[in-house]
PDB file of C-alpha atoms in Angstrom:
ATOM      1  CA  UNK D   1     -25.486  26.636 -72.885  1.00 95.00           C
ATOM      2  CA  UNK D   2     -28.902  27.267 -73.547  1.00 97.00           C
ATOM      3  CA  UNK D   3     -30.853  29.581 -70.739  1.00 97.00           C
ATOM      4  CA  UNK D   4     -34.288  30.470 -70.396  1.00 98.00           C
ATOM      5  CA  UNK D   5     -35.730  33.147 -68.204  1.00 98.00           C
ATOM      6  CA  UNK D   6     -38.581  32.120 -66.148  1.00 98.00           C
ATOM      7  CA  UNK D   7     -39.760  35.285 -64.552  1.00 98.00           C
ATOM      8  CA  UNK D   8     -39.339  39.127 -64.688  1.00 98.00           C
ATOM      9  CA  UNK D   9     -36.109  40.154 -62.739  1.00 98.00           C
ATOM     10  CA  UNK D  10     -35.503  43.440 -61.405  1.00 98.00           C
ATOM     11  CA  UNK D  11     -32.035  44.850 -60.254  1.00 97.00           C
ATOM     12  CA  UNK D  12     -29.956  47.667 -59.421  1.00 97.00           C
ATOM     13  CA  UNK D  13     -26.814  46.842 -61.230  1.00 96.00           C
ATOM     14  CA  UNK D  14     -26.544  44.714 -64.497  1.00 98.00           C
ATOM     15  CA  UNK D  15     -28.928  41.965 -64.754  1.00 98.00           C
ATOM     16  CA  UNK D  16     -27.348  39.464 -66.717  1.00 98.00           C
ATOM     17  CA  UNK D  17     -23.409  39.519 -67.325  1.00 97.00           C
ATOM     18  CA  UNK D  18     -22.398  36.971 -70.187  1.00 96.00           C
ATOM     19  CA  UNK D  19     -18.432  36.399 -70.582  1.00 94.00           C
ATOM     20  CA  UNK D  20     -18.630  32.568 -72.008  1.00 95.00           C
ATOM     21  CA  UNK D  21     -18.803  31.787 -75.541  1.00 96.00           C
ATOM     22  CA  UNK D  22     -21.861  29.965 -77.252  1.00 96.00           C
ATOM     23  CA  UNK D  23     -24.668  31.201 -75.049  1.00 97.00           C
ATOM     24  CA  UNK D  24     -28.214  31.391 -76.190  1.00 98.00           C
ATOM     25  CA  UNK D  25     -30.469  33.620 -73.723  1.00 98.00           C
ATOM     26  CA  UNK D  26     -33.837  33.016 -74.392  1.00 98.00           C
ATOM     27  CA  UNK D  27     -35.740  35.752 -72.276  1.00 98.00           C
ATOM     28  CA  UNK D  28     -38.959  33.818 -73.113  1.00 98.00           C
ATOM     29  CA  UNK D  29     -41.321  37.105 -73.145  1.00 98.00           C
ATOM     30  CA  UNK D  30     -40.074  38.169 -69.581  1.00 98.00           C
ATOM     31  CA  UNK D  31     -38.734  41.559 -68.504  1.00 98.00           C
ATOM     32  CA  UNK D  32     -35.412  42.101 -67.134  1.00 98.00           C
ATOM     33  CA  UNK D  33     -35.195  45.647 -65.632  1.00 98.00           C
ATOM     34  CA  UNK D  34     -31.990  47.810 -64.284  1.00 98.00           C
ATOM     35  CA  UNK D  35     -33.201  50.484 -61.959  1.00 97.00           C
ATOM     36  CA  UNK D  36     -29.977  52.547 -61.512  1.00 96.00           C
ATOM     37  CA  UNK D  37     -29.727  53.398 -65.046  1.00 95.00           C
ATOM     38  CA  UNK D  38     -25.932  53.221 -64.537  1.00 97.00           C
ATOM     39  CA  UNK D  39     -25.412  49.639 -66.032  1.00 97.00           C
ATOM     40  CA  UNK D  40     -26.335  47.737 -68.947  1.00 98.00           C
ATOM     41  CA  UNK D  41     -29.319  45.596 -68.567  1.00 98.00           C
ATOM     42  CA  UNK D  42     -27.491  42.742 -70.387  1.00 98.00           C
ATOM     43  CA  UNK D  43     -23.689  42.834 -70.821  1.00 97.00           C
ATOM     44  CA  UNK D  44     -21.818  40.486 -73.162  1.00 94.00           C
ATOM     45  CA  UNK D  45     -18.190  40.984 -73.071  1.00 90.00           C
ATOM     46  CA  UNK D  46     -15.600  39.013 -74.776  1.00 88.00           C
ATOM     47  CA  UNK D  47     -17.914  36.322 -75.497  1.00 89.00           C
ATOM     48  CA  UNK D  48     -18.544  34.807 -79.033  1.00 90.00           C
ATOM     49  CA  UNK D  49     -21.548  33.437 -80.523  1.00 94.00           C
ATOM     50  CA  UNK D  50     -24.150  34.757 -78.216  1.00 96.00           C
ATOM     51  CA  UNK D  51     -27.776  34.936 -78.859  1.00 97.00           C
ATOM     52  CA  UNK D  52     -29.862  37.215 -76.854  1.00 98.00           C
ATOM     53  CA  UNK D  53     -33.828  37.166 -77.925  1.00 98.00           C
ATOM     54  CA  UNK D  54     -37.374  37.211 -77.352  1.00 98.00           C
ATOM     55  CA  UNK D  55     -37.995  39.599 -74.459  1.00 98.00           C
ATOM     56  CA  UNK D  56     -38.272  43.182 -72.945  1.00 98.00           C
ATOM     57  CA  UNK D  57     -35.266  45.009 -71.252  1.00 98.00           C
ATOM     58  CA  UNK D  58     -36.183  48.165 -69.321  1.00 98.00           C
ATOM     59  CA  UNK D  59     -33.941  51.026 -68.165  1.00 98.00           C
ATOM     60  CA  UNK D  60     -30.248  50.374 -67.504  1.00 98.00           C
ATOM     61  CA  UNK D  61     -27.616  52.591 -69.027  1.00 97.00           C
ATOM     62  CA  UNK D  62     -28.169  50.483 -71.975  1.00 98.00           C
ATOM     63  CA  UNK D  63     -30.720  47.753 -72.794  1.00 98.00           C
ATOM     64  CA  UNK D  64     -27.663  45.562 -74.163  1.00 97.00           C
ATOM     65  CA  UNK D  65     -23.910  46.259 -74.499  1.00 96.00           C
ATOM     66  CA  UNK D  66     -21.946  43.743 -76.571  1.00 93.00           C
ATOM     67  CA  UNK D  67     -18.189  44.332 -76.442  1.00 90.00           C
ATOM     68  CA  UNK D  68     -15.581  42.343 -78.341  1.00 85.00           C
ATOM     69  CA  UNK D  69     -18.337  39.589 -78.865  1.00 78.00           C
ATOM     70  CA  UNK D  70     -17.972  38.328 -82.403  1.00 84.00           C
ATOM     71  CA  UNK D  71     -20.796  36.100 -84.374  1.00 89.00           C
ATOM     72  CA  UNK D  72     -23.601  37.402 -81.995  1.00 92.00           C
ATOM     73  CA  UNK D  73     -27.332  37.932 -82.652  1.00 96.00           C
ATOM     74  CA  UNK D  74     -29.724  40.137 -80.914  1.00 97.00           C
ATOM     75  CA  UNK D  75     -33.267  39.503 -82.081  1.00 98.00           C
ATOM     76  CA  UNK D  76     -37.072  40.285 -81.187  1.00 98.00           C
ATOM     77  CA  UNK D  77     -36.145  42.366 -78.150  1.00 98.00           C
ATOM     78  CA  UNK D  78     -38.201  45.226 -76.735  1.00 98.00           C
ATOM     79  CA  UNK D  79     -35.762  48.001 -75.306  1.00 98.00           C
ATOM     80  CA  UNK D  80     -37.560  50.742 -73.237  1.00 98.00           C
ATOM     81  CA  UNK D  81     -36.208  53.840 -71.498  1.00 97.00           C
ATOM     82  CA  UNK D  82     -32.395  53.200 -71.404  1.00 98.00           C
ATOM     83  CA  UNK D  83     -30.313  56.148 -69.939  1.00 97.00           C
ATOM     84  CA  UNK D  84     -27.978  56.204 -73.229  1.00 97.00           C
ATOM     85  CA  UNK D  85     -28.103  53.655 -76.191  1.00 97.00           C
ATOM     86  CA  UNK D  86     -30.959  50.885 -76.374  1.00 97.00           C
ATOM     87  CA  UNK D  87     -28.541  48.790 -78.015  1.00 98.00           C
ATOM     88  CA  UNK D  88     -24.511  49.394 -77.938  1.00 96.00           C
ATOM     89  CA  UNK D  89     -22.140  47.312 -80.072  1.00 92.00           C
ATOM     90  CA  UNK D  90     -18.603  48.127 -79.697  1.00 89.00           C
ATOM     91  CA  UNK D  91     -15.533  46.418 -81.322  1.00 83.00           C
ATOM     92  CA  UNK D  92     -17.677  43.448 -82.531  1.00 79.00           C
ATOM     93  CA  UNK D  93     -17.924  41.973 -86.078  1.00 78.00           C
ATOM     94  CA  UNK D  94     -20.096  39.423 -87.674  1.00 86.00           C
ATOM     95  CA  UNK D  95     -23.422  40.740 -85.536  1.00 91.00           C
ATOM     96  CA  UNK D  96     -26.896  40.715 -86.388  1.00 94.00           C
ATOM     97  CA  UNK D  97     -29.561  43.045 -84.748  1.00 96.00           C
ATOM     98  CA  UNK D  98     -33.024  42.252 -86.016  1.00 98.00           C
ATOM     99  CA  UNK D  99     -36.889  42.637 -85.139  1.00 98.00           C
ATOM    100  CA  UNK D 100     -36.063  44.861 -82.195  1.00 98.00           C
ATOM    101  CA  UNK D 101     -38.237  47.768 -81.076  1.00 98.00           C
ATOM    102  CA  UNK D 102     -36.172  50.641 -79.118  1.00 98.00           C
ATOM    103  CA  UNK D 103     -38.348  53.038 -77.483  1.00 97.00           C
ATOM    104  CA  UNK D 104     -37.395  56.321 -76.132  1.00 96.00           C
ATOM    105  CA  UNK D 105     -33.610  55.789 -75.159  1.00 97.00           C
ATOM    106  CA  UNK D 106     -31.947  58.990 -73.862  1.00 96.00           C
ATOM    107  CA  UNK D 107     -29.102  58.565 -76.282  1.00 95.00           C
ATOM    108  CA  UNK D 108     -29.178  56.585 -79.539  1.00 96.00           C
ATOM    109  CA  UNK D 109     -31.267  53.858 -80.595  1.00 96.00           C
ATOM    110  CA  UNK D 110     -28.603  51.239 -82.034  1.00 96.00           C
ATOM    111  CA  UNK D 111     -24.930  52.569 -81.624  1.00 93.00           C
ATOM    112  CA  UNK D 112     -22.127  50.678 -83.484  1.00 88.00           C
ATOM    113  CA  UNK D 113     -18.644  51.798 -82.840  1.00 85.00           C
ATOM    114  CA  UNK D 114     -15.098  50.549 -83.644  1.00 68.00           C
ATOM    115  CA  UNK D 115     -15.594  47.707 -85.740  1.00 59.00           C
ATOM    116  CA  UNK D 116     -11.956  47.366 -86.493  1.00 59.00           C
ATOM    117  CA  UNK D 117     -11.550  44.192 -88.249  1.00 60.00           C
ATOM    118  CA  UNK D 118     -13.550  43.091 -91.532  1.00 59.00           C
ATOM    119  CA  UNK D 119     -16.455  41.164 -90.724  1.00 62.00           C
ATOM    120  CA  UNK D 120     -20.141  41.642 -91.517  1.00 78.00           C
ATOM    121  CA  UNK D 121     -22.970  43.459 -89.457  1.00 85.00           C
ATOM    122  CA  UNK D 122     -26.501  43.249 -90.172  1.00 92.00           C
ATOM    123  CA  UNK D 123     -29.004  46.064 -88.845  1.00 93.00           C
ATOM    124  CA  UNK D 124     -32.440  45.217 -90.256  1.00 97.00           C
ATOM    125  CA  UNK D 125     -36.056  45.026 -89.423  1.00 98.00           C
ATOM    126  CA  UNK D 126     -35.820  47.354 -86.366  1.00 98.00           C
ATOM    127  CA  UNK D 127     -37.941  50.162 -85.236  1.00 97.00           C
ATOM    128  CA  UNK D 128     -36.714  52.868 -83.268  1.00 97.00           C
ATOM    129  CA  UNK D 129     -39.200  55.407 -81.545  1.00 96.00           C
ATOM    130  CA  UNK D 130     -38.291  59.062 -80.008  1.00 94.00           C
ATOM    131  CA  UNK D 131     -34.547  58.411 -79.393  1.00 94.00           C
ATOM    132  CA  UNK D 132     -33.007  61.602 -77.895  1.00 92.00           C
ATOM    133  CA  UNK D 133     -30.061  61.640 -80.199  1.00 92.00           C
ATOM    134  CA  UNK D 134     -29.727  59.436 -83.571  1.00 92.00           C
ATOM    135  CA  UNK D 135     -31.959  56.636 -84.209  1.00 92.00           C
ATOM    136  CA  UNK D 136     -28.997  54.521 -85.637  1.00 92.00           C
ATOM    137  CA  UNK D 137     -25.422  55.826 -85.298  1.00 88.00           C
ATOM    138  CA  UNK D 138     -22.615  53.561 -86.808  1.00 86.00           C
ATOM    139  CA  UNK D 139     -19.004  54.651 -86.585  1.00 82.00           C
ATOM    140  CA  UNK D 140     -16.159  52.801 -87.930  1.00 73.00           C
ATOM    141  CA  UNK D 141     -18.348  49.970 -89.146  1.00 71.00           C
ATOM    142  CA  UNK D 142     -16.328  47.644 -91.733  1.00 72.00           C
ATOM    143  CA  UNK D 143     -18.856  45.916 -94.204  1.00 77.00           C
ATOM    144  CA  UNK D 144     -22.556  45.251 -93.423  1.00 82.00           C
ATOM    145  CA  UNK D 145     -26.073  45.962 -94.428  1.00 88.00           C
ATOM    146  CA  UNK D 146     -28.760  48.443 -92.754  1.00 88.00           C
ATOM    147  CA  UNK D 147     -31.916  47.827 -94.294  1.00 94.00           C
ATOM    148  CA  UNK D 148     -35.580  48.071 -93.710  1.00 95.00           C
ATOM    149  CA  UNK D 149     -35.458  49.844 -90.402  1.00 96.00           C
ATOM    150  CA  UNK D 150     -38.230  52.325 -88.972  1.00 95.00           C
ATOM    151  CA  UNK D 151     -36.987  55.289 -87.132  1.00 94.00           C
ATOM    152  CA  UNK D 152     -39.418  57.835 -85.706  1.00 93.00           C
ATOM    153  CA  UNK D 153     -38.933  61.017 -83.951  1.00 88.00           C
ATOM    154  CA  UNK D 154     -35.626  61.825 -82.483  1.00 77.00           C
ATOM    155  CA  UNK D 155     -33.173  64.751 -81.416  1.00 78.00           C
ATOM    156  CA  UNK D 156     -30.787  64.523 -84.136  1.00 81.00           C
ATOM    157  CA  UNK D 157     -30.417  62.368 -87.390  1.00 82.00           C
ATOM    158  CA  UNK D 158     -32.453  59.369 -87.810  1.00 86.00           C
ATOM    159  CA  UNK D 159     -29.552  57.505 -89.497  1.00 85.00           C
ATOM    160  CA  UNK D 160     -26.252  58.735 -89.126  1.00 80.00           C
ATOM    161  CA  UNK D 161     -23.049  56.609 -90.806  1.00 79.00           C
ATOM    162  CA  UNK D 162     -19.468  58.031 -89.994  1.00 77.00           C
ATOM    163  CA  UNK D 163     -16.657  56.332 -91.241  1.00 70.00           C
ATOM    164  CA  UNK D 164     -18.315  53.441 -92.643  1.00 67.00           C
ATOM    165  CA  UNK D 165     -16.808  51.227 -95.318  1.00 68.00           C
ATOM    166  CA  UNK D 166     -18.617  48.843 -97.769  1.00 71.00           C
ATOM    167  CA  UNK D 167     -22.043  49.232 -96.208  1.00 79.00           C
ATOM    168  CA  UNK D 168     -25.385  48.804 -97.930  1.00 78.00           C
ATOM    169  CA  UNK D 169     -28.078  51.256 -96.516  1.00 85.00           C
ATOM    170  CA  UNK D 170     -31.538  50.654 -98.255  1.00 88.00           C
ATOM    171  CA  UNK D 171     -35.233  50.645 -97.515  1.00 91.00           C
ATOM    172  CA  UNK D 172     -34.886  52.292 -94.338  1.00 90.00           C
ATOM    173  CA  UNK D 173     -37.843  54.828 -93.297  1.00 88.00           C
ATOM    174  CA  UNK D 174     -37.087  57.828 -91.258  1.00 90.00           C
ATOM    175  CA  UNK D 175     -39.561  60.238 -90.068  1.00 90.00           C
ATOM    176  CA  UNK D 176     -39.812  63.051 -87.807  1.00 84.00           C
ATOM    177  CA  UNK D 177     -35.993  63.585 -87.029  1.00 78.00           C
ATOM    178  CA  UNK D 178     -35.204  66.912 -85.820  1.00 75.00           C
ATOM    179  CA  UNK D 179     -31.946  66.950 -87.943  1.00 75.00           C
ATOM    180  CA  UNK D 180     -31.127  64.738 -91.114  1.00 75.00           C
ATOM    181  CA  UNK D 181     -33.059  61.791 -92.167  1.00 78.00           C
ATOM    182  CA  UNK D 182     -29.898  60.337 -93.295  1.00 73.00           C
ATOM    183  CA  UNK D 183     -26.316  61.571 -92.727  1.00 70.00           C
ATOM    184  CA  UNK D 184     -23.376  59.769 -94.169  1.00 68.00           C
ATOM    185  CA  UNK D 185     -19.749  61.307 -93.624  1.00 70.00           C
ATOM    186  CA  UNK D 186     -16.418  60.078 -94.157  1.00 62.00           C
ATOM    187  CA  UNK D 187     -17.370  56.789 -95.349  1.00 59.00           C
ATOM    188  CA  UNK D 188     -16.224  54.958 -98.685  1.00 59.00           C
ATOM    189  CA  UNK D 189     -17.160  52.100-100.889  1.00 58.00           C
ATOM    190  CA  UNK D 190     -20.843  52.230 -99.353  1.00 58.00           C
ATOM    191  CA  UNK D 191     -24.137  52.247-101.216  1.00 61.00           C
ATOM    192  CA  UNK D 192     -27.086  54.334-100.248  1.00 62.00           C
ATOM    193  CA  UNK D 193     -30.284  52.750-102.110  1.00 61.00           C
ATOM    194  CA  UNK D 194     -33.760  54.212-101.749  1.00 51.00           C
TER     195      UNK D 194
END
């Protein structure tokens, strides 16, 4: 179904949990805020074909956590001050993260982990500012494109790809990272293009 947020919402605990397939959540420019910093602002678990877009997520352990949710899109989100990752995608294939601004996450800006099935992940046209650890951390990603992202400031590597397979990494800008700008380790069949 198609759902539209019509006001700002603040909660202590997850603000929105999605566990059904085929959900389009239009934040409609509004802000969802999780104040305890212990739960994701939005949680998508074992749901396929999710689309979450066009709004602001503040606080929470993560702004958005997708787990085992295939064929999903996160677009045009502003994610501010999460305690851990701004966006966390776990064991999910065929996803897109595009046009998002992630500012000052306590951990990683965008974290991709344990994508065990071959699918395709797209991470493009995002801006990550002052992540405490990596701007983008990719671990065990199988097939995808990481392109045209801007990563400024950060405590460790700007973009860290660990154990990636068949990835194309191109046209990303990393500036002001305390560690490596780009760190690729234990990855095969991947192309790095400046």
